[in-house]
Short mmCIF file of C-alpha atoms in Angstrom, two decimals:
data_model
loop_
_atom_site.label_atom_id
_atom_site.label_comp_id
_atom_site.label_asym_id
_atom_site.label_seq_id
_atom_site.Cartn_x
_atom_site.Cartn_y
_atom_site.Cartn_z
CA UNK A 1 -10.71 2.37 12.41
CA UNK A 2 -9.14 -0.95 13.46
CA UNK A 3 -8.01 -0.51 17.04
CA UNK A 4 -7.25 -3.96 18.41
CA UNK A 5 -3.56 -4.56 19.18
CA UNK A 6 -1.65 -6.38 16.46
CA UNK A 7 1.39 -7.84 18.17
CA UNK A 8 3.20 -5.92 20.85
CA UNK A 9 6.94 -5.96 20.30
CA UNK A 10 7.76 -4.57 23.72
CA UNK A 11 6.22 -3.45 26.98
CA UNK A 12 5.48 0.28 26.89
CA UNK A 13 6.91 0.80 30.35
CA UNK A 14 10.38 -0.33 29.28
CA UNK A 15 11.09 2.66 27.05
CA UNK A 16 12.27 6.10 28.14
CA UNK A 17 12.38 7.33 24.54
CA UNK A 18 11.06 6.15 21.20
CA UNK A 19 13.55 6.29 18.34
CA UNK A 20 11.68 6.56 15.05
CA UNK A 21 13.39 6.31 11.67
CA UNK A 22 11.85 8.65 9.07
CA UNK A 23 12.22 7.72 5.40
CA UNK A 24 10.15 10.17 3.32
CA UNK A 25 11.72 8.78 0.10
CA UNK A 26 10.09 10.27 -3.02
CA UNK A 27 7.23 12.46 -4.19
CA UNK A 28 4.58 13.34 -1.62
CA UNK A 29 6.35 11.18 0.92
CA UNK A 30 8.40 14.28 1.69
CA UNK A 31 5.14 16.12 2.51
CA UNK A 32 3.14 13.52 4.44
CA UNK A 33 5.86 12.01 6.64
CA UNK A 34 6.55 15.41 8.30
CA UNK A 35 2.80 15.58 9.01
CA UNK A 36 2.92 12.18 10.74
CA UNK A 37 5.90 13.36 12.74
CA UNK A 38 4.01 16.46 13.92
CA UNK A 39 1.04 14.32 14.96
CA UNK A 40 3.28 12.01 16.98
CA UNK A 41 4.92 14.96 18.75
CA UNK A 42 1.47 16.32 19.63
CA UNK A 43 0.75 13.22 21.74
CA UNK A 44 2.98 14.47 24.53
CA UNK A 45 3.26 12.14 27.51
CA UNK A 46 1.03 9.43 26.02
CA UNK A 47 4.14 7.95 24.43
CA UNK A 48 7.84 7.99 25.38
CA UNK A 49 9.70 11.06 24.18
CA UNK A 50 10.06 10.62 20.41
CA UNK A 51 13.49 10.97 18.83
CA UNK A 52 13.46 11.13 15.04
CA UNK A 53 16.26 9.94 12.78
CA UNK A 54 16.12 11.13 9.15
CA UNK A 55 17.13 8.45 6.66
CA UNK A 56 17.52 8.18 2.89
CA UNK A 57 16.09 5.76 0.33
CA UNK A 58 14.21 5.92 -2.95
CA UNK A 59 14.49 6.78 -6.62
CA UNK A 60 15.81 10.26 -5.91
CA UNK A 61 18.49 8.78 -3.67
CA UNK A 62 19.38 6.39 -6.49
CA UNK A 63 19.71 9.19 -9.04
CA UNK A 64 22.08 11.06 -6.67
CA UNK A 65 24.16 8.17 -5.38
CA UNK A 66 23.54 5.13 -7.59
CA UNK A 67 22.02 3.26 -4.60
CA UNK A 68 18.29 3.16 -3.83
CA UNK A 69 18.65 1.71 -0.32
CA UNK A 70 21.91 2.79 1.34
CA UNK A 71 23.52 0.26 3.68
CA UNK A 72 23.67 2.99 6.31
CA UNK A 73 19.87 3.32 6.28
CA UNK A 74 19.47 -0.40 6.94
CA UNK A 75 22.13 -0.34 9.64
CA UNK A 76 20.54 2.57 11.51
CA UNK A 77 17.12 0.96 11.37
CA UNK A 78 18.50 -2.30 12.77
CA UNK A 79 20.82 -0.88 15.40
CA UNK A 80 19.36 2.44 16.51
CA UNK A 81 15.61 2.61 15.77
CA UNK A 82 12.63 1.17 17.62
CA UNK A 83 10.34 1.59 14.61
CA UNK A 84 10.07 3.58 11.38
CA UNK A 85 7.80 5.46 8.98
CA UNK A 86 8.24 5.15 5.22
CA UNK A 87 6.69 7.64 2.77
CA UNK A 88 6.47 6.60 -0.88
CA UNK A 89 8.76 5.55 -3.69
CA UNK A 90 8.80 6.53 -7.39
CA UNK A 91 9.99 3.31 -8.97
CA UNK A 92 10.25 3.60 -12.78
CA UNK A 93 8.00 1.38 -14.90
CA UNK A 94 10.96 0.43 -17.11
CA UNK A 95 14.04 -1.57 -16.17
CA UNK A 96 16.87 0.63 -14.91
CA UNK A 97 20.20 -1.12 -14.42
CA UNK A 98 21.19 -1.17 -10.76
CA UNK A 99 17.82 -0.01 -9.43
CA UNK A 100 15.45 -2.05 -7.29
CA UNK A 101 12.56 -0.87 -5.14
CA UNK A 102 13.85 0.13 -1.70
CA UNK A 103 10.57 -0.63 0.08
CA UNK A 104 10.59 -4.20 -1.24
CA UNK A 105 14.23 -4.51 -0.17
CA UNK A 106 13.53 -3.07 3.29
CA UNK A 107 10.76 -5.57 3.89
CA UNK A 108 13.19 -8.38 3.14
CA UNK A 109 16.18 -6.90 5.00
CA UNK A 110 14.16 -6.39 8.20
CA UNK A 111 12.01 -9.51 7.70
CA UNK A 112 8.81 -7.47 7.76
CA UNK A 113 6.77 -10.37 6.50
CA UNK A 114 3.28 -8.96 7.10
CA UNK A 115 1.77 -5.91 5.44
CA UNK A 116 -1.36 -5.12 7.45
CA UNK A 117 -3.78 -2.75 5.73
CA UNK A 118 -7.01 -1.79 7.52
CA UNK A 119 -9.70 -0.31 5.24
CA UNK A 120 -12.35 1.35 7.36
CA UNK A 121 -14.90 4.03 6.57
CA UNK A 122 -15.74 6.74 9.10
CA UNK A 123 -19.25 6.29 10.48
CA UNK A 124 -21.63 9.28 10.11
CA UNK A 125 -21.88 9.54 13.89
CA UNK A 126 -19.31 8.68 16.55
CA UNK A 127 -19.88 5.21 17.96
CA UNK A 128 -21.82 3.90 14.96
CA UNK A 129 -20.70 0.86 12.98
CA UNK A 130 -18.72 1.86 9.86
CA UNK A 131 -20.06 0.69 6.51
CA UNK A 132 -16.66 -0.77 5.58
CA UNK A 133 -14.47 -2.39 8.23
CA UNK A 134 -11.95 -4.94 7.01
CA UNK A 135 -8.23 -5.75 7.12
CA UNK A 136 -6.10 -7.04 4.27
CA UNK A 137 -3.17 -9.11 5.56
CA UNK A 138 -0.64 -9.32 2.73
CA UNK A 139 2.35 -11.66 2.72
CA UNK A 140 5.25 -9.29 2.23
CA UNK A 141 8.34 -11.22 1.14
CA UNK A 142 7.48 -13.67 -1.64
CA UNK A 143 5.20 -14.25 -4.64
CA UNK A 144 6.26 -12.37 -7.80
CA UNK A 145 7.89 -9.71 -5.63
CA UNK A 146 11.01 -11.85 -5.32
CA UNK A 147 11.80 -10.07 -8.63
CA UNK A 148 13.44 -13.01 -10.36
CA UNK A 149 12.79 -12.10 -13.99
CA UNK A 150 14.57 -12.91 -17.20
CA UNK A 151 14.16 -12.10 -20.87
CA UNK A 152 15.35 -14.33 -23.70
CA UNK A 153 14.90 -14.59 -27.45
CA UNK A 154 12.87 -17.53 -28.70
CA UNK A 155 11.09 -18.56 -31.84
CA UNK A 156 8.31 -16.08 -30.99
CA UNK A 157 10.71 -13.21 -30.46
CA UNK A 158 11.30 -11.83 -26.99
CA UNK A 159 10.18 -14.06 -24.13
CA UNK A 160 9.90 -12.76 -20.57
CA UNK A 161 9.58 -14.99 -17.52
CA UNK A 162 9.15 -14.32 -13.81
CA UNK A 163 9.57 -16.73 -10.91
CA UNK A 164 6.73 -16.86 -8.39
CA UNK A 165 7.83 -18.16 -4.99
CA UNK A 166 5.43 -19.44 -2.32
CA UNK A 167 6.90 -21.28 0.68
CA UNK A 168 5.28 -23.18 3.50
CA UNK A 169 7.18 -21.14 6.11
CA UNK A 170 6.06 -17.74 4.78
CA UNK A 171 2.49 -18.93 4.27
CA UNK A 172 2.34 -20.35 7.79
CA UNK A 173 3.55 -17.23 9.54
CA UNK A 174 1.33 -14.85 7.54
CA UNK A 175 -1.52 -17.23 8.29
CA UNK A 176 -0.77 -17.06 12.01
CA UNK A 177 -0.70 -13.27 11.87
CA UNK A 178 -4.06 -13.24 10.07
CA UNK A 179 -5.65 -15.66 12.54
CA UNK A 180 -4.33 -13.58 15.42
CA UNK A 181 -5.95 -10.46 13.98
CA UNK A 182 -9.22 -12.24 13.24
CA UNK A 183 -9.40 -13.71 16.75
CA UNK A 184 -9.06 -10.20 18.23
CA UNK A 185 -12.00 -8.79 16.24
CA UNK A 186 -15.71 -9.06 17.09
CA UNK A 187 -16.69 -11.04 13.98
CA UNK A 188 -13.74 -13.47 14.14
CA UNK A 189 -13.93 -14.16 10.42
CA UNK A 190 -11.01 -14.94 8.09
CA UNK A 191 -11.11 -15.23 4.29
CA UNK A 192 -8.20 -16.91 2.49
CA UNK A 193 -7.65 -15.33 -0.94
CA UNK A 194 -6.12 -17.46 -3.71
CA UNK A 195 -6.41 -18.66 -7.30
CA UNK A 196 -5.67 -22.32 -6.73
CA UNK A 197 -8.20 -23.39 -9.36
CA UNK A 198 -5.57 -22.23 -11.88
CA UNK A 199 -2.31 -22.06 -9.89
CA UNK A 200 -2.85 -25.33 -8.07
CA UNK A 201 0.75 -25.75 -6.87
CA UNK A 202 1.72 -22.26 -5.69
CA UNK A 203 -1.66 -20.93 -4.58
CA UNK A 204 -2.58 -24.45 -3.52
CA UNK A 205 0.34 -24.47 -1.06
CA UNK A 206 -0.63 -21.03 0.27
CA UNK A 207 -4.27 -22.04 0.73
CA UNK A 208 -3.53 -25.38 2.39
CA UNK A 209 -0.87 -23.97 4.71
CA UNK A 210 -3.01 -21.08 5.95
CA UNK A 211 -6.02 -23.31 6.51
CA UNK A 212 -3.85 -25.69 8.55
CA UNK A 213 -2.73 -23.01 11.03
CA UNK A 214 -5.47 -23.78 13.64
CA UNK A 215 -4.21 -27.38 13.76
CA UNK A 216 -0.62 -26.46 14.65
CA UNK A 217 0.37 -27.99 18.04
CA UNK A 218 1.53 -24.64 19.46
CA UNK A 219 -1.82 -22.98 18.63
CA UNK A 220 -3.63 -25.30 21.04
CA UNK A 221 -7.19 -24.29 20.17
CA UNK A 222 -6.49 -20.55 20.21
CA UNK A 223 -8.34 -19.96 16.94
CA UNK A 224 -11.19 -22.43 17.33
CA UNK A 225 -13.78 -19.62 17.29
CA UNK A 226 -12.47 -18.09 14.03
CA UNK A 227 -14.63 -18.87 11.00
CA UNK A 228 -12.54 -19.72 7.93
CA UNK A 229 -13.77 -19.02 4.41
CA UNK A 230 -11.96 -18.76 1.11
CA UNK A 231 -12.46 -16.78 -2.08
CA UNK A 232 -10.88 -16.75 -5.52
CA UNK A 233 -9.05 -13.46 -5.99
CA UNK A 234 -11.06 -12.28 -9.00
CA UNK A 235 -14.42 -12.91 -7.35
CA UNK A 236 -13.08 -11.37 -4.13
CA UNK A 237 -12.53 -8.06 -5.94
CA UNK A 238 -16.06 -8.28 -7.35
CA UNK A 239 -17.54 -8.96 -3.92
CA UNK A 240 -15.53 -6.12 -2.37
CA UNK A 241 -17.44 -3.66 -4.51
CA UNK A 242 -20.81 -5.40 -4.32
CA UNK A 243 -20.89 -6.45 -0.67
CA UNK A 244 -17.83 -5.36 1.34
CA UNK A 245 -19.63 -6.20 4.56
CA UNK A 246 -18.99 -9.93 3.99
CA UNK A 247 -15.27 -9.45 4.65
CA UNK A 248 -13.57 -9.07 8.02
CA UNK A 249 -9.92 -10.18 7.74
CA UNK A 250 -8.55 -11.18 4.33
CA UNK A 251 -5.19 -12.96 3.98
CA UNK A 252 -3.47 -13.13 0.61
CA UNK A 253 -0.16 -13.70 -1.16
CA UNK A 254 1.88 -10.61 -1.93
CA UNK A 255 0.54 -9.52 -5.34
CA UNK A 256 -3.11 -10.29 -4.60
CA UNK A 257 -2.92 -8.46 -1.28
CA UNK A 258 -1.46 -5.39 -2.99
CA UNK A 259 -4.23 -5.26 -5.60
CA UNK A 260 -7.09 -6.05 -3.22
CA UNK A 261 -6.14 -3.41 -0.67
CA UNK A 262 -5.79 -0.71 -3.34
CA UNK A 263 -9.16 -1.68 -4.77
CA UNK A 264 -10.73 -1.62 -1.30
CA UNK A 265 -9.51 1.95 -0.83
CA UNK A 266 -12.06 3.04 -3.44
CA UNK A 267 -14.80 1.96 -1.03
CA UNK A 268 -13.83 4.63 1.51
CA UNK A 269 -13.07 7.47 -0.87
CA UNK A 270 -9.33 7.65 -1.45
CA UNK A 271 -5.97 5.93 -1.19
CA UNK A 272 -5.05 9.00 0.83
CA UNK A 273 -6.94 7.52 3.78
CA UNK A 274 -5.44 4.02 3.86
CA UNK A 275 -2.59 3.20 6.27
CA UNK A 276 -0.49 0.12 6.73
CA UNK A 277 2.26 -1.34 8.82
CA UNK A 278 5.02 -3.63 7.64
CA UNK A 279 5.40 -5.92 10.62
CA UNK A 280 7.80 -8.64 11.65
CA UNK A 281 8.64 -10.31 14.93
CA UNK A 282 11.28 -7.71 15.82
CA UNK A 283 10.40 -4.47 14.01
CA UNK A 284 7.49 -2.46 12.65
CA UNK A 285 7.39 0.22 9.96
CA UNK A 286 4.35 2.35 9.16
CA UNK A 287 3.69 3.13 5.50
CA UNK A 288 0.77 4.94 3.83
CA UNK A 289 -0.61 2.79 1.02
CA UNK A 290 -0.68 5.59 -1.57
CA UNK A 291 2.18 6.08 -4.01
CA UNK A 292 4.46 9.04 -4.65
CA UNK A 293 1.79 10.92 -6.69
CA UNK A 294 4.14 12.94 -8.91
CA UNK A 295 1.18 14.81 -10.42
CA UNK A 296 0.57 16.65 -7.14
CA UNK A 297 4.09 16.67 -5.71
CA UNK A 298 5.03 20.08 -4.35
CA UNK A 299 1.53 21.51 -4.65
CA UNK A 300 0.80 21.24 -0.94
CA UNK A 301 -2.42 19.28 -1.40
CA UNK A 302 -1.32 15.72 -0.54
CA UNK A 303 -3.59 14.01 1.97
CA UNK A 304 -1.65 13.48 5.24
CA UNK A 305 -4.29 11.24 6.80
CA UNK A 306 -2.89 7.89 5.61
CA UNK A 307 0.52 8.73 7.07
CA UNK A 308 -1.01 9.82 10.39
CA UNK A 309 -3.10 6.65 10.50
CA UNK A 310 0.05 4.64 9.71
CA UNK A 311 1.77 6.30 12.67
CA UNK A 312 -1.18 5.25 14.83
CA UNK A 313 -0.91 1.64 13.63
CA UNK A 314 2.82 1.68 14.33
CA UNK A 315 2.30 2.98 17.87
CA UNK A 316 -0.46 0.48 18.56
CA UNK A 317 1.76 -2.35 17.37
CA UNK A 318 4.32 -1.23 19.95
CA UNK A 319 1.72 -1.16 22.71
CA UNK A 320 1.00 2.59 22.92
CA UNK A 321 -2.75 2.21 22.60
CA UNK A 322 -3.76 5.50 24.20
CA UNK A 323 -1.63 7.58 21.86
CA UNK A 324 -2.75 5.58 18.83
CA UNK A 325 -6.40 6.04 19.78
CA UNK A 326 -5.93 9.80 20.07
CA UNK A 327 -4.54 9.97 16.54
CA UNK A 328 -7.32 7.85 15.06
CA UNK A 329 -10.10 9.68 16.90
CA UNK A 330 -8.73 13.05 15.83
CA UNK A 331 -8.66 11.95 12.19
CA UNK A 332 -12.19 10.53 12.49
CA UNK A 333 -13.49 13.85 13.78
CA UNK A 334 -11.85 15.86 11.00
CA UNK A 335 -13.24 13.56 8.30
CA UNK A 336 -16.68 13.48 9.90
CA UNK A 337 -16.91 17.27 10.12
CA UNK A 338 -15.84 17.60 6.48
CA UNK A 339 -14.55 21.16 6.77
CA UNK A 340 -10.90 20.39 6.06
CA UNK A 341 -10.46 17.84 3.28
CA UNK A 342 -7.86 17.60 0.51
CA UNK A 343 -8.88 17.43 -3.19
CA UNK A 344 -8.75 13.61 -3.32
CA UNK A 345 -11.77 13.74 -0.97
CA UNK A 346 -13.43 16.49 -3.05
CA UNK A 347 -12.25 19.19 -0.65
CA UNK A 348 -10.14 22.30 -1.18
CA UNK A 349 -7.84 22.19 1.83
CA UNK A 350 -4.07 22.00 1.81
CA UNK A 351 -1.92 19.39 3.50
CA UNK A 352 -1.09 21.93 6.20
CA UNK A 353 -4.73 22.84 6.83
CA UNK A 354 -5.72 19.22 7.28
CA UNK A 355 -2.75 18.60 9.56
CA UNK A 356 -3.60 21.67 11.65
CA UNK A 357 -7.20 20.44 11.98
CA UNK A 358 -6.00 17.04 13.18
CA UNK A 359 -3.53 18.61 15.61
CA UNK A 360 -6.32 20.75 17.06
CA UNK A 361 -8.39 17.61 17.71
CA UNK A 362 -5.42 15.80 19.27
#
């Protein structure tokens, strides 16, 4: 599992307590976020005393109140929390008046411009090199996720259009985050993902801006040892399945990064294993990559590992490396032993049984 620091937001010694916002949201989020909380508590003195603040957001919140992301949730995150964990959201596939995805809104409200998604297999033996070891760095605020859509009636009937936004500022800062991650890894290799052979203006701006990051005056040679490659998004998906070992750090616009990281999860067995953090310059929020999984909601078989790994990423981002390592190593041991695995990994264990196994290793 990726264990280099991302970007420390504070010095660990400055905190007496760690205030963590918990937003389970919908579906299995309500089952896996409590598991992440239990794993954090189990760390004891390796982190400041955790204080958890329960917060609301999601489709179920919308159906109760008419608001998917309450202003109070945003206020508490900004004013009272040091970090947060988000579960999953059940956004409808049809347009619902007044509803918009709360996770997309949170990323914009808190300026969490980077979604960092490590995809790493567990080596057969401790200390061995994993077969898959890569990070997808996804720009988190732009692309088609600005959700500027309109539908009109034309000579061909209904016509639907969506605005795709790529800016130099967003591309530059996600590029800097990606270079920073690549420079901290042994291979020091960065692949820029785009489709500028077709979208020459939007993807062309993203590609050119990211590639120019090492030449920024403030960088001052910091990334000179990072090898830069690029790959068209469609061929990148193909190569992920054929030869994942060619990738180290991949940086992509919002939509491409979302698709690539979900596809990469198939290489390691399940979306239930893949963590992420939504990171900005002032806040970090862990989020398992899987969705709300309504087909298994309430059955007690959701995989808690992605949420526990997301908690580890969140802690590492804040500088609590020892605690983060304990979480990751405990998960590695449970997966390697194979005795307690949920059905998505072809096991028969419950969420609680997997959590208990991880807690025992911690």
